[in-house]
Short mmCIF file of C-alpha atoms in Angstrom, two decimals:
data_model
loop_
_atom_site.label_atom_id
_atom_site.label_comp_id
_atom_site.label_asym_id
_atom_site.label_seq_id
_atom_site.Cartn_x
_atom_site.Cartn_y
_atom_site.Cartn_z
CA UNK A 1 0.01 0.04 0.08
CA UNK A 2 1.38 3.35 -1.02
CA UNK A 3 1.66 5.71 2.09
CA UNK A 4 3.07 9.16 2.37
CA UNK A 5 3.21 10.59 5.89
CA UNK A 6 4.22 14.35 6.44
CA UNK A 7 5.39 15.78 9.68
CA UNK A 8 7.17 18.92 10.89
CA UNK A 9 4.28 21.37 10.68
CA UNK A 10 3.57 23.71 13.51
CA UNK A 11 3.53 27.36 14.73
CA UNK A 12 6.48 29.58 13.39
CA UNK A 13 7.00 33.32 13.71
CA UNK A 14 7.21 35.53 10.61
CA UNK A 15 10.82 35.46 9.28
CA UNK A 16 11.40 32.15 10.81
CA UNK A 17 12.18 28.75 9.32
CA UNK A 18 10.83 25.16 9.53
CA UNK A 19 11.61 21.86 7.84
CA UNK A 20 8.89 19.72 6.66
CA UNK A 21 9.30 15.94 6.12
CA UNK A 22 7.50 13.12 4.15
CA UNK A 23 8.22 9.52 4.80
CA UNK A 24 6.91 7.31 2.10
CA UNK A 25 6.44 3.58 1.77
CA UNK A 26 4.86 0.97 -0.47
CA UNK A 27 6.60 2.01 -3.65
CA UNK A 28 10.03 2.61 -5.03
CA UNK A 29 10.55 6.19 -3.99
CA UNK A 30 13.72 6.72 -6.02
CA UNK A 31 11.92 6.19 -9.33
CA UNK A 32 9.35 8.93 -8.81
CA UNK A 33 9.08 12.64 -9.23
CA UNK A 34 7.69 14.25 -6.10
CA UNK A 35 5.89 17.50 -5.29
CA UNK A 36 4.71 19.73 -2.46
CA UNK A 37 1.32 21.30 -2.82
CA UNK A 38 -0.21 23.61 -0.24
CA UNK A 39 -3.69 24.88 0.73
CA UNK A 40 -4.34 27.92 2.75
CA UNK A 41 -7.23 27.75 5.19
CA UNK A 42 -10.45 27.90 3.19
CA UNK A 43 -8.70 28.38 -0.06
CA UNK A 44 -7.75 26.42 -3.18
CA UNK A 45 -4.85 24.26 -3.91
CA UNK A 46 -1.48 25.76 -4.83
CA UNK A 47 1.44 23.77 -6.28
CA UNK A 48 4.72 24.73 -4.48
CA UNK A 49 7.62 22.59 -5.77
CA UNK A 50 8.84 19.52 -7.66
CA UNK A 51 11.81 17.44 -7.53
CA UNK A 52 13.10 14.82 -10.02
CA UNK A 53 13.98 11.19 -8.88
CA UNK A 54 17.79 12.02 -9.02
CA UNK A 55 17.31 15.66 -7.59
CA UNK A 56 18.73 17.05 -10.77
CA UNK A 57 15.68 18.87 -11.73
CA UNK A 58 13.85 21.22 -9.34
CA UNK A 59 11.04 23.44 -10.05
CA UNK A 60 9.35 26.05 -7.83
CA UNK A 61 6.46 28.40 -7.65
CA UNK A 62 7.36 32.04 -7.93
CA UNK A 63 5.73 32.64 -4.60
CA UNK A 64 8.32 30.56 -2.80
CA UNK A 65 11.44 30.99 -4.96
CA UNK A 66 14.53 31.89 -2.98
CA UNK A 67 12.71 31.05 0.35
CA UNK A 68 11.71 27.25 0.19
CA UNK A 69 13.90 24.39 -0.83
CA UNK A 70 12.81 20.95 -1.87
CA UNK A 71 15.14 17.95 -1.33
CA UNK A 72 15.00 14.20 -1.02
CA UNK A 73 16.86 11.32 0.55
CA UNK A 74 16.32 8.25 -1.64
CA UNK A 75 18.00 6.12 0.91
CA UNK A 76 15.68 7.11 3.57
CA UNK A 77 12.48 7.23 1.35
CA UNK A 78 11.95 10.79 2.46
CA UNK A 79 11.00 14.07 0.80
CA UNK A 80 11.87 17.44 2.66
CA UNK A 81 10.62 21.01 2.22
CA UNK A 82 12.76 23.66 4.09
CA UNK A 83 10.90 26.86 4.66
CA UNK A 84 12.80 30.02 5.29
CA UNK A 85 11.78 33.58 5.83
CA UNK A 86 8.13 32.46 6.22
CA UNK A 87 5.27 35.01 5.79
CA UNK A 88 1.61 35.01 6.84
CA UNK A 89 0.53 33.85 3.46
CA UNK A 90 2.64 30.75 3.86
CA UNK A 91 -0.02 29.50 6.50
CA UNK A 92 -1.32 26.33 4.90
CA UNK A 93 -1.54 22.62 4.96
CA UNK A 94 1.21 21.30 3.05
CA UNK A 95 0.77 18.03 1.25
CA UNK A 96 3.46 15.58 -0.07
CA UNK A 97 2.42 14.11 -3.43
CA UNK A 98 3.71 11.51 -5.68
CA UNK A 99 3.71 12.06 -9.48
CA UNK A 100 2.37 8.67 -11.07
CA UNK A 101 2.13 7.60 -14.54
CA UNK A 102 4.82 6.81 -17.02
CA UNK A 103 3.53 8.95 -19.93
CA UNK A 104 1.37 11.26 -17.94
CA UNK A 105 2.02 13.73 -15.12
CA UNK A 106 -0.55 12.98 -12.50
CA UNK A 107 -0.64 13.54 -8.83
CA UNK A 108 -1.87 10.01 -7.92
CA UNK A 109 -1.01 9.75 -4.22
CA UNK A 110 -1.19 12.41 -1.55
CA UNK A 111 -0.22 12.44 2.10
CA UNK A 112 -2.82 13.49 4.80
CA UNK A 113 -0.95 17.01 5.19
CA UNK A 114 0.94 18.98 7.80
CA UNK A 115 -0.24 22.27 8.84
CA UNK A 116 2.15 25.25 8.94
CA UNK A 117 0.80 28.34 10.77
CA UNK A 118 2.97 31.60 10.57
CA UNK A 119 2.04 33.99 13.39
CA UNK A 120 3.69 36.10 15.88
CA UNK B 1 2.75 30.70 -16.45
CA UNK B 2 -0.49 29.04 -17.52
CA UNK B 3 -3.64 30.29 -15.81
CA UNK B 4 -6.51 27.80 -15.28
CA UNK B 5 -9.98 29.42 -15.11
CA UNK B 6 -12.49 27.14 -13.47
CA UNK B 7 -16.28 27.74 -13.48
CA UNK B 8 -18.57 27.78 -11.77
CA UNK B 9 -16.86 28.53 -8.35
CA UNK B 10 -19.88 26.88 -6.72
CA UNK B 11 -23.17 25.11 -7.57
CA UNK B 12 -25.95 23.63 -5.99
CA UNK B 13 -27.45 20.31 -7.14
CA UNK B 14 -29.55 17.33 -6.05
CA UNK B 15 -28.84 13.72 -5.86
CA UNK B 16 -29.35 12.27 -9.41
CA UNK B 17 -28.57 15.61 -11.23
CA UNK B 18 -26.10 15.96 -14.00
CA UNK B 19 -23.31 18.22 -13.08
CA UNK B 20 -20.76 19.93 -15.49
CA UNK B 21 -17.60 21.68 -14.35
CA UNK B 22 -15.27 23.57 -16.94
CA UNK B 23 -11.70 24.60 -16.97
CA UNK B 24 -10.11 26.88 -19.39
CA UNK B 25 -6.30 27.06 -19.85
CA UNK B 26 -4.68 30.40 -20.91
CA UNK B 27 -2.81 28.51 -23.47
CA UNK B 28 -2.78 25.16 -25.33
CA UNK B 29 -2.08 22.43 -22.87
CA UNK B 30 -2.88 19.39 -25.11
CA UNK B 31 -4.57 16.91 -22.92
CA UNK B 32 -2.42 17.43 -19.87
CA UNK B 33 -5.31 17.99 -17.55
CA UNK B 34 -6.42 16.14 -14.48
CA UNK B 35 -9.26 16.46 -12.01
CA UNK B 36 -9.35 16.05 -8.25
CA UNK B 37 -12.01 15.81 -5.76
CA UNK B 38 -11.46 17.02 -2.22
CA UNK B 39 -13.80 16.58 0.83
CA UNK B 40 -13.55 18.70 3.89
CA UNK B 41 -10.48 17.95 6.04
CA UNK B 42 -9.16 15.47 3.44
CA UNK B 43 -6.41 15.26 0.87
CA UNK B 44 -7.43 15.59 -2.80
CA UNK B 45 -8.11 12.47 -4.78
CA UNK B 46 -7.32 11.87 -8.43
CA UNK B 47 -10.44 11.29 -10.59
CA UNK B 48 -9.37 11.74 -14.09
CA UNK B 49 -6.17 12.26 -16.00
CA UNK B 50 -5.07 12.84 -19.60
CA UNK B 51 -8.38 14.98 -19.78
CA UNK B 52 -10.59 11.82 -20.08
CA UNK B 53 -8.98 8.82 -18.43
CA UNK B 54 -10.79 7.63 -15.47
CA UNK B 55 -8.51 6.65 -12.60
CA UNK B 56 -8.88 3.09 -11.34
CA UNK B 57 -11.69 2.74 -8.68
CA UNK B 58 -13.32 5.92 -9.67
CA UNK B 59 -17.09 5.34 -10.49
CA UNK B 60 -18.12 5.70 -14.33
CA UNK B 61 -20.56 8.33 -13.31
CA UNK B 62 -17.47 10.65 -13.67
CA UNK B 63 -16.18 11.43 -17.10
CA UNK B 64 -13.78 14.18 -18.53
CA UNK B 65 -13.38 15.63 -21.91
CA UNK B 66 -11.56 18.33 -23.85
CA UNK B 67 -8.23 19.32 -25.33
CA UNK B 68 -6.38 22.34 -26.17
CA UNK B 69 -7.56 24.89 -23.82
CA UNK B 70 -11.30 23.85 -22.94
CA UNK B 71 -12.01 21.04 -20.63
CA UNK B 72 -14.91 19.51 -18.93
CA UNK B 73 -15.66 17.27 -15.79
CA UNK B 74 -19.15 15.79 -16.03
CA UNK B 75 -20.97 13.83 -13.21
CA UNK B 76 -23.73 12.15 -15.01
CA UNK B 77 -25.84 11.22 -11.94
CA UNK B 78 -24.79 12.98 -8.72
CA UNK B 79 -24.44 10.64 -5.68
CA UNK B 80 -24.59 11.71 -2.00
CA UNK B 81 -20.82 11.02 -1.80
CA UNK B 82 -19.96 13.32 -4.63
CA UNK B 83 -20.81 16.46 -2.65
CA UNK B 84 -17.23 17.95 -2.40
CA UNK B 85 -14.97 20.50 -4.10
CA UNK B 86 -13.34 19.74 -7.52
CA UNK B 87 -10.21 20.97 -9.00
CA UNK B 88 -8.32 20.86 -12.39
CA UNK B 89 -4.82 20.75 -12.80
CA UNK B 90 -2.58 21.52 -15.92
CA UNK B 91 0.58 19.49 -16.01
CA UNK B 92 1.67 20.68 -19.49
CA UNK B 93 4.34 22.90 -18.10
CA UNK B 94 5.95 24.16 -14.92
CA UNK B 95 4.77 25.85 -12.97
CA UNK B 96 1.89 23.50 -12.39
CA UNK B 97 -1.42 25.44 -11.92
CA UNK B 98 -4.78 24.45 -10.46
CA UNK B 99 -8.21 25.86 -11.27
CA UNK B 100 -9.78 27.88 -8.42
CA UNK B 101 -12.17 24.89 -7.49
CA UNK B 102 -15.76 24.23 -7.82
CA UNK B 103 -17.79 23.55 -4.65
CA UNK B 104 -20.58 21.09 -5.39
CA UNK B 105 -23.33 21.59 -2.52
CA UNK B 106 -26.72 20.19 -1.67
CA UNK B 107 -29.57 22.17 -3.20
#
């Protein structure tokens, strides 16, 4: 069974930093592109960042460029998102998401999410 | 960046109704469009990918169509468990972009 379990969310002050983790199981993690997607309270979904299986290709939303860093450790079956210089509009549930499909880019498995609250 | 315009933002319907949700891309995205269902407090769930391919386990009351810039999600006979929020996603190019969502509510 495919499982993605996020952790590391919590309360952080504006300008602070936080590292989110996603531990996966049930599939060959090192073969898959992974993403972070977030959702502010009561709002829609926003793609945050993507990383290739070998970490050689990374893409990010403009809203987080220069502040957030995606990384992965294939030996530990783990995906990470380092949030730096956070702002109020970074408050959201952050989802770890697998990209499935060989010919089609689809977000086929999602974690349960971890809540990040930015507040003083 | 590709903008995805989803409509309507909300709709009211009854069990058994036919429901149609549309997404329009700001540029051609071929068929690189998927649809997701989200219920309150839960992670989104993949329904349809490649514009019209039903994900395994998704009821056949759901269907998708379109290519280029205009796409449609149709629920042919709304069931009680289908009341939720629906999102489209373009994966033609980075940055990936979601539509704003459509909340399907009980009439």
